[in-house]
XYZ file of C-alpha atoms in Angstrom:
581
model
C 0.120 -0.016 -0.084
C 1.156 3.618 -1.025
C 2.042 5.999 2.035
C -0.588 8.243 0.336
C -3.444 5.281 0.808
C -2.173 4.677 4.143
C -2.337 8.307 4.930
C -6.011 9.136 3.698
C -6.749 5.853 5.906
C -5.214 7.350 8.862
C -7.129 10.866 8.189
C -11.053 8.670 7.710
C -9.743 7.295 11.254
C -9.556 10.292 13.036
C -12.607 11.608 11.500
C -14.636 12.905 14.574
C -18.615 13.208 14.683
C -20.734 15.078 17.388
C -23.311 13.948 19.562
C -26.075 16.272 17.582
C -24.862 14.915 14.392
C -25.117 11.156 15.449
C -28.707 11.991 16.526
C -29.757 13.272 13.142
C -27.878 10.596 11.011
C -29.635 7.889 13.161
C -33.279 9.384 12.711
C -32.181 10.047 8.640
C -31.344 6.082 8.591
C -34.876 5.041 10.593
C -36.722 7.033 7.673
C -37.941 10.171 9.968
C -38.944 13.019 7.348
C -40.366 15.588 9.583
C -39.689 17.106 13.042
C -41.064 19.943 14.881
C -39.984 21.755 18.105
C -38.828 24.875 19.635
C -34.711 25.083 19.804
C -32.436 26.221 22.780
C -29.698 24.657 25.192
C -29.339 22.367 24.580
C -30.892 20.854 21.322
C -30.365 23.529 18.696
C -27.422 21.463 17.415
C -29.476 18.522 16.585
C -32.211 20.866 14.482
C -29.408 22.175 12.520
C -27.779 19.086 11.938
C -31.033 17.097 10.938
C -31.969 20.272 8.907
C -28.489 19.165 7.095
C -29.363 15.819 6.277
C -32.727 16.750 4.466
C -34.975 16.280 7.557
C -37.976 18.841 7.510
C -37.652 20.785 10.945
C -40.411 22.896 11.596
C -40.022 25.775 14.425
C -43.028 26.145 16.338
C -44.263 28.236 18.736
C -45.396 25.939 21.681
C -44.112 22.337 22.597
C -47.559 21.267 23.142
C -48.398 22.536 19.555
C -45.131 21.243 18.215
C -45.822 17.667 19.660
C -49.367 17.534 18.379
C -47.900 18.334 14.927
C -45.457 15.365 15.192
C -48.179 13.058 16.663
C -50.370 14.048 13.380
C -47.714 13.001 11.233
C -47.401 9.712 12.662
C -51.136 9.075 11.763
C -50.787 10.638 8.658
C -48.171 9.026 7.368
C -47.686 5.758 9.427
C -44.038 7.140 10.581
C -43.560 8.866 13.707
C -42.919 12.303 13.491
C -40.551 14.052 15.705
C -40.434 16.302 18.741
C -37.677 17.996 19.799
C -37.802 19.971 22.880
C -35.481 21.669 25.605
C -34.941 20.116 28.924
C -37.350 20.792 31.769
C -39.935 23.130 31.029
C -39.810 22.383 27.215
C -40.167 18.605 27.939
C -43.087 19.229 30.516
C -44.854 20.991 28.023
C -44.457 18.258 25.464
C -46.372 16.076 27.610
C -49.722 16.784 26.625
C -48.561 16.240 23.138
C -47.590 12.570 24.426
C -49.904 11.687 26.617
C -52.325 12.849 23.487
C -50.269 10.261 20.971
C -50.554 7.561 23.150
C -54.428 7.280 23.979
C -54.694 8.150 20.196
C -52.464 5.417 19.351
C -50.644 7.020 16.794
C -46.847 6.815 16.261
C -44.332 9.604 18.015
C -40.774 9.940 18.761
C -39.927 13.067 21.611
C -35.968 13.783 21.727
C -35.607 16.081 24.829
C -32.352 17.744 25.964
C -31.661 17.218 29.311
C -29.053 18.459 31.968
C -25.670 17.693 31.690
C -24.777 14.381 33.247
C -21.835 15.829 36.024
C -24.338 18.129 37.655
C -26.946 15.583 37.691
C -28.530 16.138 41.794
C -26.825 19.367 41.825
C -29.683 21.614 40.758
C -28.430 21.474 37.282
C -30.258 24.294 34.715
C -33.648 22.843 34.241
C -32.880 19.520 35.772
C -35.682 17.366 36.033
C -36.274 13.374 35.968
C -37.572 13.183 32.156
C -37.164 9.790 31.645
C -38.761 8.566 34.468
C -41.585 11.263 33.758
C -42.321 10.101 30.248
C -42.585 6.480 31.268
C -46.158 7.272 32.232
C -46.820 8.893 28.567
C -45.313 6.583 26.107
C -44.516 3.105 25.284
C -40.708 3.518 25.657
C -38.514 6.072 27.844
C -34.766 6.043 27.885
C -31.485 7.507 27.623
C -28.327 6.379 25.574
C -25.211 5.469 27.670
C -23.273 6.809 25.487
C -22.780 8.800 22.006
C -22.399 5.033 20.366
C -25.216 3.834 21.747
C -27.722 6.146 20.677
C -28.570 4.740 16.863
C -29.434 1.693 18.380
C -31.585 3.495 21.205
C -33.353 5.531 18.077
C -33.905 2.423 15.858
C -35.565 0.482 19.104
C -37.801 3.957 20.241
C -38.973 4.077 16.066
C -40.098 0.483 16.192
C -41.667 0.853 19.320
C -43.971 3.487 18.267
C -44.925 1.757 15.423
C -45.262 -1.317 16.245
C -48.126 -3.095 17.631
C -50.336 -0.956 19.011
C -49.027 2.621 18.049
C -47.601 5.579 20.489
C -45.238 7.629 21.817
C -41.426 7.031 22.737
C -39.050 9.172 23.963
C -35.327 9.660 24.002
C -33.310 11.579 26.371
C -30.264 13.215 24.948
C -27.640 15.048 27.475
C -26.364 18.314 27.062
C -23.045 17.186 27.379
C -23.420 14.576 24.557
C -25.126 17.018 21.799
C -21.608 18.807 21.269
C -19.316 15.537 22.608
C -16.914 14.809 19.820
C -16.413 10.843 19.120
C -14.499 9.154 16.233
C -16.631 8.643 13.409
C -15.747 4.871 13.082
C -16.993 4.110 16.471
C -20.421 4.773 15.594
C -22.789 1.937 14.139
C -25.861 2.734 12.330
C -28.606 0.164 13.000
C -30.790 -0.436 9.476
C -33.942 0.786 8.983
C -36.448 -0.840 11.001
C -38.946 -3.115 8.727
C -42.338 -2.215 8.321
C -44.893 -3.665 10.995
C -45.280 -7.182 10.798
C -49.128 -8.068 9.779
C -51.056 -10.260 12.275
C -54.630 -12.299 11.456
C -57.271 -13.276 13.422
C -57.989 -17.118 14.289
C -59.788 -18.823 11.512
C -62.138 -20.219 13.973
C -63.051 -16.807 15.269
C -63.265 -15.202 11.685
C -65.816 -18.323 11.053
C -67.978 -17.465 13.940
C -67.777 -13.411 13.357
C -69.230 -14.365 9.987
C -71.820 -16.942 11.403
C -73.142 -13.903 13.876
C -73.562 -11.314 11.711
C -75.213 -13.547 9.028
C -78.104 -14.207 12.061
C -78.315 -10.672 12.975
C -81.785 -8.874 12.706
C -80.500 -5.259 13.070
C -77.015 -5.524 12.386
C -73.949 -2.074 12.274
C -70.423 -1.680 11.655
C -69.127 0.668 13.557
C -65.594 2.529 11.646
C -63.003 3.450 14.112
C -59.804 5.512 13.434
C -57.769 2.136 13.955
C -59.215 1.519 10.338
C -58.422 4.594 9.352
C -54.670 3.905 10.282
C -54.875 0.763 9.330
C -55.646 1.535 5.260
C -58.229 -0.508 5.507
C -60.891 1.727 3.445
C -60.561 -1.137 0.583
C -61.419 -4.071 2.587
C -64.212 -2.389 4.902
C -65.715 -0.426 1.741
C -65.720 -3.683 0.253
C -67.531 -5.454 3.090
C -70.260 -2.918 2.839
C -71.528 -3.010 -0.818
C -70.943 -6.813 -0.760
C -73.270 -7.518 2.175
C -75.329 -4.615 1.925
C -74.606 -3.560 5.870
C -75.195 -0.234 7.619
C -72.363 1.452 9.144
C -71.378 4.019 11.269
C -68.110 6.216 11.128
C -66.327 7.512 14.455
C -65.068 10.881 14.395
C -62.113 10.140 13.087
C -63.340 7.177 11.009
C -64.770 9.427 8.806
C -63.973 8.892 5.083
C -62.784 5.450 5.439
C -66.294 4.575 3.604
C -67.445 7.668 2.102
C -69.983 9.643 4.333
C -71.911 10.288 1.283
C -72.332 6.548 0.925
C -76.187 5.406 1.399
C -75.670 2.769 3.695
C -73.845 5.939 6.358
C -76.122 6.043 9.120
C -74.812 8.666 11.025
C -77.681 11.225 10.777
C -79.689 8.374 13.014
C -76.719 7.873 15.310
C -78.185 7.191 18.039
C -81.244 5.170 17.141
C -78.519 3.039 15.444
C -76.739 2.572 18.765
C -79.708 1.699 20.939
C -81.483 -0.615 18.716
C -78.457 -2.726 16.929
C -78.371 -6.199 17.987
C -75.078 -7.064 16.318
C -72.390 -4.371 15.862
C -69.316 -5.289 14.451
C -65.796 -2.505 16.033
C -63.390 -2.014 13.188
C -60.749 -0.375 15.288
C -63.142 1.504 17.861
C -62.907 1.372 21.195
C -66.266 1.018 23.469
C -64.983 4.178 25.480
C -66.627 7.151 26.283
C -66.862 8.263 22.352
C -69.226 5.358 22.237
C -71.055 4.880 25.711
C -68.464 2.356 26.694
C -70.968 -0.310 24.980
C -73.417 -0.243 27.884
C -77.400 0.502 27.996
C -79.293 2.307 28.121
C -77.356 3.790 24.694
C -77.114 0.025 23.269
C -79.534 -3.224 23.696
C -78.861 -5.220 26.977
C -77.859 -8.153 25.080
C -76.142 -6.938 21.710
C -73.770 -8.982 20.677
C -70.315 -7.007 19.851
C -67.598 -8.607 17.269
C -64.707 -6.797 17.979
C -61.481 -5.668 15.350
C -58.760 -4.776 16.923
C -54.547 -4.976 16.878
C -54.415 -4.354 20.770
C -55.534 -7.307 22.931
C -55.889 -5.222 25.715
C -58.896 -3.744 24.492
C -60.812 -6.973 23.197
C -63.626 -7.152 26.327
C -63.052 -4.146 27.642
C -66.308 -2.712 29.265
C -68.390 -5.708 27.489
C -67.725 -9.313 26.987
C -67.760 -9.772 23.224
C -69.426 -12.339 21.226
C -66.655 -12.680 19.287
C -62.989 -11.198 19.658
C -61.002 -10.826 15.938
C -57.138 -9.798 17.510
C -54.995 -8.700 14.454
C -54.504 -5.969 11.703
C -57.760 -4.478 11.034
C -57.199 -4.649 7.067
C -56.284 -8.162 7.153
C -59.029 -9.425 9.271
C -61.366 -7.550 7.485
C -59.911 -9.485 4.442
C -60.741 -12.861 6.191
C -64.374 -11.639 6.800
C -64.727 -11.086 3.026
C -62.815 -14.861 2.328
C -66.271 -15.788 4.372
C -68.836 -14.160 2.455
C -67.250 -14.760 -0.979
C -67.319 -18.767 0.163
C -70.757 -18.221 1.029
C -72.251 -14.822 -0.373
C -74.645 -13.348 1.581
C -76.511 -10.065 1.736
C -78.588 -8.235 4.621
C -81.872 -7.498 2.989
C -82.171 -3.717 2.287
C -86.072 -4.018 2.293
C -85.786 -4.854 6.457
C -87.584 -2.764 8.652
C -84.330 -2.207 10.564
C -83.146 -0.294 7.050
C -86.847 1.228 7.494
C -86.547 2.612 10.839
C -82.582 3.769 10.118
C -83.728 5.865 6.989
C -87.093 7.191 8.587
C -84.717 8.454 11.191
C -81.973 10.058 8.991
C -84.518 11.565 7.285
C -86.118 13.581 10.360
C -83.048 14.050 11.483
C -81.573 15.723 8.093
C -84.904 17.854 8.008
C -83.942 19.208 11.547
C -80.733 20.033 10.638
C -82.001 21.824 7.657
C -84.593 23.818 8.729
C -82.289 25.191 11.576
C -79.337 25.916 9.043
C -82.452 27.638 6.817
C -82.757 30.357 9.796
C -82.219 33.576 8.444
C -82.264 35.803 11.451
C -78.881 36.935 12.576
C -76.511 36.523 14.376
C -76.176 33.269 12.653
C -76.287 29.810 14.501
C -73.828 26.885 13.738
C -76.225 24.935 11.526
C -76.040 27.594 8.855
C -72.857 28.481 9.445
C -71.737 24.546 9.198
C -73.900 24.161 6.005
C -72.098 27.085 3.841
C -69.248 25.545 4.723
C -70.302 22.062 3.898
C -71.224 23.394 0.273
C -68.066 24.827 -0.421
C -65.398 22.307 0.832
C -63.021 20.872 -2.079
C -63.946 16.926 -1.484
C -60.214 16.087 -0.866
C -59.639 18.640 1.664
C -58.029 17.637 4.924
C -60.701 18.683 7.760
C -59.120 19.628 11.045
C -62.070 20.355 13.910
C -61.474 21.118 17.623
C -64.180 22.644 20.129
C -66.826 21.729 22.063
C -70.249 22.746 20.058
C -68.224 23.323 17.051
C -66.482 20.206 16.626
C -69.625 18.188 17.772
C -71.951 19.854 15.293
C -69.068 19.713 12.485
C -68.983 16.260 13.252
C -72.474 15.717 11.516
C -72.444 18.422 9.030
C -69.139 18.420 7.186
C -68.766 15.452 5.242
C -65.266 13.495 4.335
C -65.042 11.242 1.535
C -61.525 10.069 1.736
C -59.601 8.386 4.720
C -57.603 10.386 7.376
C -58.964 13.225 5.955
C -60.465 14.132 9.474
C -58.468 15.295 12.486
C -60.090 16.232 15.618
C -59.623 16.384 19.544
C -59.687 12.369 19.119
C -60.123 9.930 22.282
C -58.584 12.322 24.764
C -60.830 15.291 24.244
C -57.549 17.541 23.546
C -58.514 20.944 23.346
C -55.407 23.081 21.510
C -54.445 20.086 18.898
C -56.228 22.077 16.191
C -53.397 24.861 14.725
C -50.324 21.746 15.528
C -52.631 19.084 13.531
C -53.378 21.754 10.565
C -49.832 22.634 10.188
C -48.618 18.571 9.987
C -51.269 18.109 7.406
C -50.420 21.180 5.411
C -46.730 19.995 5.784
C -47.381 16.423 4.316
C -49.854 18.138 1.769
C -47.055 20.474 0.717
C -44.431 17.642 0.083
C -47.459 14.616 -1.510
C -50.196 16.711 -2.952
C -49.937 20.380 -3.067
C -53.147 20.828 -4.508
C -54.968 19.568 -1.557
C -56.419 22.405 1.189
C -56.257 22.321 4.471
C -59.469 23.593 6.642
C -59.524 24.023 10.703
C -62.435 25.082 11.971
C -62.131 26.018 15.501
C -64.106 27.151 18.270
C -63.207 30.775 19.502
C -62.078 29.000 23.005
C -60.260 26.316 21.062
C -58.389 28.859 18.957
C -57.047 30.753 22.368
C -54.815 27.413 23.150
C -52.764 27.934 20.157
C -53.332 30.778 18.673
C -49.896 32.007 18.461
C -49.165 29.258 15.700
C -50.696 31.314 13.139
C -47.262 33.068 12.997
C -46.066 29.547 12.318
C -48.417 29.041 9.596
C -47.313 32.225 7.759
C -43.905 31.904 8.566
C -43.923 28.647 6.318
C -46.643 30.275 4.104
C -49.204 27.377 4.568
C -52.199 28.126 2.587
C -54.516 26.697 5.564
C -57.694 28.090 6.040
C -58.871 28.925 9.348
C -62.356 29.177 10.383
C -63.132 30.340 13.912
C -66.608 29.964 14.844
C -66.839 32.642 17.425
C -69.996 32.799 20.224
C -67.897 35.085 22.743
C -67.255 31.656 25.057
C -66.805 28.402 25.937
C -69.948 26.454 24.953
C -71.509 29.832 25.303
C -71.059 33.714 25.817
C -73.010 36.866 25.963
C -73.429 39.708 23.603
C -71.653 42.684 23.733
C -74.644 44.732 24.947
C -75.097 42.169 27.890
C -70.898 41.931 28.689
C -71.258 46.248 28.273
C -74.252 46.109 31.272
C -71.884 44.219 33.468
C -69.111 46.454 33.032
C -71.119 49.412 33.591
C -71.870 47.538 37.129
C -68.344 47.215 38.001
C -69.139 43.291 38.175
C -66.712 42.028 34.916
C -63.925 41.702 36.918
C -65.230 39.597 40.095
C -68.538 38.139 38.542
C -68.311 37.711 34.851
C -69.147 34.365 33.613
C -66.509 31.529 33.633
C -67.837 30.602 30.325
C -67.745 34.070 29.046
C -64.882 35.539 26.985
C -64.316 38.694 25.691
C -67.146 39.461 22.995
C -66.680 40.203 19.473
C -62.800 39.800 19.354
C -61.462 40.194 15.917
C -59.157 37.375 15.792
C -58.907 37.835 11.592
C -56.384 40.856 13.113
C -54.004 37.751 14.255
C -53.670 36.520 11.028
C -53.331 39.953 9.243
C -50.418 41.071 12.138
C -48.606 38.343 10.460
C -49.190 38.787 6.715
C -52.272 36.546 6.298
C -55.770 37.423 5.188
C -58.494 37.902 7.723
C -61.905 37.985 7.523
C -64.674 39.296 9.684
C -67.995 38.083 8.914
C -71.646 38.491 10.339
C -73.870 37.210 7.208
C -73.948 34.168 5.443
C -73.572 36.549 2.636
C -70.216 37.375 4.135
C -69.128 33.739 4.695
C -69.672 32.619 1.625
C -67.456 35.476 -0.041
C -64.469 35.137 2.255
C -64.745 31.132 1.732
C -65.008 31.604 -1.788
C -61.865 34.135 -2.059
C -59.823 31.910 0.710
C -60.060 29.091 -1.673
C -59.122 30.867 -4.205
C -55.840 32.213 -2.946
C -53.471 29.377 -3.013
C -50.643 31.645 -2.163
C -51.084 32.569 1.455
C -53.005 31.424 4.762
C -56.225 33.087 5.761
C -58.526 32.937 9.126
C -62.459 33.738 8.804
C -63.833 34.930 12.320
C -67.502 33.854 12.198
C -69.790 35.818 14.475
C -72.834 33.569 15.519
C -75.239 33.879 18.369
C -73.566 33.547 21.431
C -76.087 31.229 23.361
C -76.392 29.204 20.109
C -76.239 25.482 20.954
C -76.564 21.692 18.903
C -80.229 20.628 17.958
C -81.673 18.557 20.675
C -80.429 14.961 20.961
C -81.327 11.470 22.133
C -78.155 11.413 23.648
C -74.992 13.504 23.791
C -71.893 12.538 23.406
C -70.540 12.329 26.696
C -72.894 9.864 28.997
C -72.957 12.862 31.554
C -72.837 16.617 31.108
C -71.374 19.143 33.108
C -73.335 21.744 31.357
């Protein structure tokens, strides 16, 4: 070997790499595409290194919103987004997003900087037991013992976040690791983890489920967000069509089968749940959203067929007639095989279908009557019907709030899977703008023509309103709709507020539900260079929607004033089993 070759070999053996660069390269090797966060001591160098490798870094204004955005990436793409946070309070702020991801079963990787190891127990800057704290909010929480251990730990965190029931994972990076230099040859990067293995239900259980469904007099399919995450739209759609079965989507299960499908019974939700005798759950949990599967919302002898990837969920709150453990798409295909062998259809002329269609017609008429009222201020139904008329078919709808989200679930339609994001299983307020930013970033990379419509109550908007600056900084053409009733659930009008002020009572006895009347939230958007609209009439709403949808070059916010005491139409059963309001 020549002297020059030996010299080059020696140069490579002495090449140094920092801990920040190792973290970034490990993430890149695991297929991570998106990172959200707020930089500072000690993680700034990690964000810079990630950008240098082509990972998209999106700087947010609050760690909670950053974590919500990263978790939405996990749901939309099937690979975890990364939330990068500083030590102590930064990590604590992200815990809300971790808990939300875990409750929703979405992949998420949080990377937190922490105090230097040599200063532990000494009262170091922002010292906090981060690994221990995150164990309550994640599937996996650990700190590497050395820089050399970082790649294998990140591979395990990414793999844990997507295998089995997806969820949040945490990796702690001590401050002294970030800039510490080590020999590049000492780092062994772990090959990208394989996609999650696909599991299938026992054949005997599938045969039993098909038999129970064939014998049903009043069947119902419930499609949850687990089915959307599993990309089961083709198989579930085929089951609905082939067997002529009624189906009900949960809020984020909307679009797995289009909402305008004739077999969708969302408009008769309470009636369908209350009187079905056999219910098949596709990735939907019998939690508060589905009233725990218990009477009086359900028949005492209703038979549940549960399809879920999570064994612990089977038999939760009720004893299922059949439990099908496995990947929802794969198990649905197993069911289809049974109906292919022995074809069966539920009779479309049955009394059950007649009952459901009558109730749907009645409820839809009641909603249309509310929407047609021309008195001002507008009510929720008037607003949502005008929005629905103009929504692009392939838009992503993000929704959060109380009445805003609940009524929007019934009126705003979805036709494609994974195109609805809302407060979810944990009922988390503040997710809206983070979710919208994540959806817009993915759309920008994969479908630039797609629009993201974020529908917020005025209270919900307040949780993360400063992320409007993030939206404008990255020039994301998101349309924010703030449905403004001057309060939480309900508010008071400007005249009532002024009377309270004149009596000197505002500071001490302002109703806890009230917010400042007629707040101009649209000015938050215009302050950062976007378009803002303040609307009070249906005509103004139509015009602002038309202009916002036509403008694909900048974001907009439409502040929609409605009747402060507006509420939803009377329902047989509310979403919550017991209401506090």
